[in-house]
PDB file of C-alpha atoms and ligand atoms in Angstrom:
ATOM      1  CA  UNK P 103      43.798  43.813 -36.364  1.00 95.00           C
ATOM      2  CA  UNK P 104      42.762  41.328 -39.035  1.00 96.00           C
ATOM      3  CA  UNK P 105      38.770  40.589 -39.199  1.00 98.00           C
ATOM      4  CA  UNK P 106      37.632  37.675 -41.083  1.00 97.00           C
ATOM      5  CA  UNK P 107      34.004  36.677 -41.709  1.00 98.00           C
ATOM      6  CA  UNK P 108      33.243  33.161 -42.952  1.00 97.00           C
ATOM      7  CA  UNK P 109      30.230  31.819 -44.194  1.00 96.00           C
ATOM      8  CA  UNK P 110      28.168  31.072 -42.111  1.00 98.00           C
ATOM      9  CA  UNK P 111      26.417  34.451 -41.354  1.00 98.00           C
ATOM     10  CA  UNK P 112      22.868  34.220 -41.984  1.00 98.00           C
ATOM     11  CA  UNK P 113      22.959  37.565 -42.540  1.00 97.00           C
ATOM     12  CA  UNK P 114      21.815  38.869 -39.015  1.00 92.00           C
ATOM     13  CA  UNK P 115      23.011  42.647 -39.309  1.00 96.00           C
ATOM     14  CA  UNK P 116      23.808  42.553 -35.436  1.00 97.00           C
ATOM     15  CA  UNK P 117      27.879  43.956 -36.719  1.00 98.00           C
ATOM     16  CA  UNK P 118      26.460  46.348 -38.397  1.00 98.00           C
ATOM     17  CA  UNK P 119      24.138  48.063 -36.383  1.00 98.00           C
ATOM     18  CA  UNK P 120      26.652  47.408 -33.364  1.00 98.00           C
ATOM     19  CA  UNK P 121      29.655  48.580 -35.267  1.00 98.00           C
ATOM     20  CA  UNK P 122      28.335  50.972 -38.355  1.00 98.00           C
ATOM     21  CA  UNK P 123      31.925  52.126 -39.066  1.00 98.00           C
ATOM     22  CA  UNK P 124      33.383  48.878 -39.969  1.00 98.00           C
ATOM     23  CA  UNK P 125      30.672  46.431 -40.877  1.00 98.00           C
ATOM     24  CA  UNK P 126      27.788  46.863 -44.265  1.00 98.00           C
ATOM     25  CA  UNK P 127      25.605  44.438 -45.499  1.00 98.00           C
ATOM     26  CA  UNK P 128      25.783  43.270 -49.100  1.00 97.00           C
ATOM     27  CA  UNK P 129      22.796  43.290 -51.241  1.00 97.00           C
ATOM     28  CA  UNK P 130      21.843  39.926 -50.158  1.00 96.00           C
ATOM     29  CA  UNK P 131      22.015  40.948 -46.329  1.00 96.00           C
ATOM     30  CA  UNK P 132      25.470  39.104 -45.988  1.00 98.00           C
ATOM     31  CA  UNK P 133      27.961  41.110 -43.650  1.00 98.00           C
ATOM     32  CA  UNK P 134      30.860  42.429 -45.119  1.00 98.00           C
ATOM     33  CA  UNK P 135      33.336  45.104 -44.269  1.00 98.00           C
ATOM     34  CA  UNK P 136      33.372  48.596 -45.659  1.00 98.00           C
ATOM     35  CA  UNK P 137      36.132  49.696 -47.773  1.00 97.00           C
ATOM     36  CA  UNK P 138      39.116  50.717 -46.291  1.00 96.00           C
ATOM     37  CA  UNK P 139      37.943  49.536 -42.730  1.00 96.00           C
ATOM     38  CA  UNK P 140      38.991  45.978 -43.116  1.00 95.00           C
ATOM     39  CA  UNK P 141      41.941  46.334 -40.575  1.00 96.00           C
ATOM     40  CA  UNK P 142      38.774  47.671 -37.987  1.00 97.00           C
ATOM     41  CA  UNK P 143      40.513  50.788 -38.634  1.00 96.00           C
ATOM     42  CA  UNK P 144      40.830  51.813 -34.731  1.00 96.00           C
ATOM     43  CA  UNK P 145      37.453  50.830 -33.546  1.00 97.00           C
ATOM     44  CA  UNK P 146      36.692  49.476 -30.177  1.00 96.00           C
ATOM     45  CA  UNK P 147      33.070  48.359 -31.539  1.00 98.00           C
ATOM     46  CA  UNK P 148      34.700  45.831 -33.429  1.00 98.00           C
ATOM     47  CA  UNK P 149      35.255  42.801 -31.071  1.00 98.00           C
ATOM     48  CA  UNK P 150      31.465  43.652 -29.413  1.00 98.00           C
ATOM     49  CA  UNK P 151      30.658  43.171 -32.949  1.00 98.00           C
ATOM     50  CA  UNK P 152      31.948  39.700 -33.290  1.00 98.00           C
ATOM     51  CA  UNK P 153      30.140  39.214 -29.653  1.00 97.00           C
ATOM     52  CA  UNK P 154      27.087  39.985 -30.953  1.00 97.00           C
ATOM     53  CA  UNK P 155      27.439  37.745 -33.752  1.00 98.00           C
ATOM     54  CA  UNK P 156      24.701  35.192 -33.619  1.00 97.00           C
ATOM     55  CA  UNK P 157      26.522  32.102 -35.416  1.00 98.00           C
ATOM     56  CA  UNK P 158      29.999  33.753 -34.439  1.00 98.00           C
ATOM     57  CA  UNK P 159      30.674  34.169 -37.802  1.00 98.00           C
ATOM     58  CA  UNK P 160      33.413  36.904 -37.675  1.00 98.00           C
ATOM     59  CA  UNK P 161      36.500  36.266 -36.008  1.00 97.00           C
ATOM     60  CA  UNK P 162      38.951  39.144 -35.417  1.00 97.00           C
ATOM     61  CA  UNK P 163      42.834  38.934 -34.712  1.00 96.00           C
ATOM     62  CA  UNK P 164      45.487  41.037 -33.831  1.00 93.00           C
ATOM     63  CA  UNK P 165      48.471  41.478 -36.074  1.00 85.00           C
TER      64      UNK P 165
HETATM   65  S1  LIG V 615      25.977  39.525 -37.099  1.00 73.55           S
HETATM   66 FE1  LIG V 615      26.908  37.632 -37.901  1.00 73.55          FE
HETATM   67  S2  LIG V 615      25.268  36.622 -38.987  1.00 73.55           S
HETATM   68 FE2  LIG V 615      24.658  38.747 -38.712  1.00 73.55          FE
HETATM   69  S3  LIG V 615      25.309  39.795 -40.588  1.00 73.55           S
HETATM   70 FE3  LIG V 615      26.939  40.008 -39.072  1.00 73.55          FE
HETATM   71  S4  LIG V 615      28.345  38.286 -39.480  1.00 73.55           S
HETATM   72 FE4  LIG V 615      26.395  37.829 -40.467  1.00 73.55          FE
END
């Protein structure tokens, strides 16, 4: 799984409440993905994640 976010997330949060494992917020509320986890590293909350993107700013593909 390959998960890319692009820029336009406004900085929402909704990936990282929804998926905690995978998804953080930088310091300036941007999503980004924790280290280590950028291949979603197994999780199914992933994809609901990118659902509950507001500006569908994350975009996830399988290898
Ligand atoms: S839900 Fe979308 S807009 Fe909000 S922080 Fe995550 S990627 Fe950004």
């Amino acid at each position: 799984m390959r998960i890319t976010i692009n820029n336009s997330c406004i900085g929402a949060g909704q990936c990282a409440l929804t998926a905690p494992g995978v998804f953080t917020q930088d310091d300036d509320g941007y999503s980004e993905l924790l280290p280590g986890r950028e291949d979603g590293a197994g999780d199914p909350l992933v994809r609901e994640a990118a659902r509950a993107c507001p500006v569908q700013a994350i975009t996830v593909t399988d290898d």
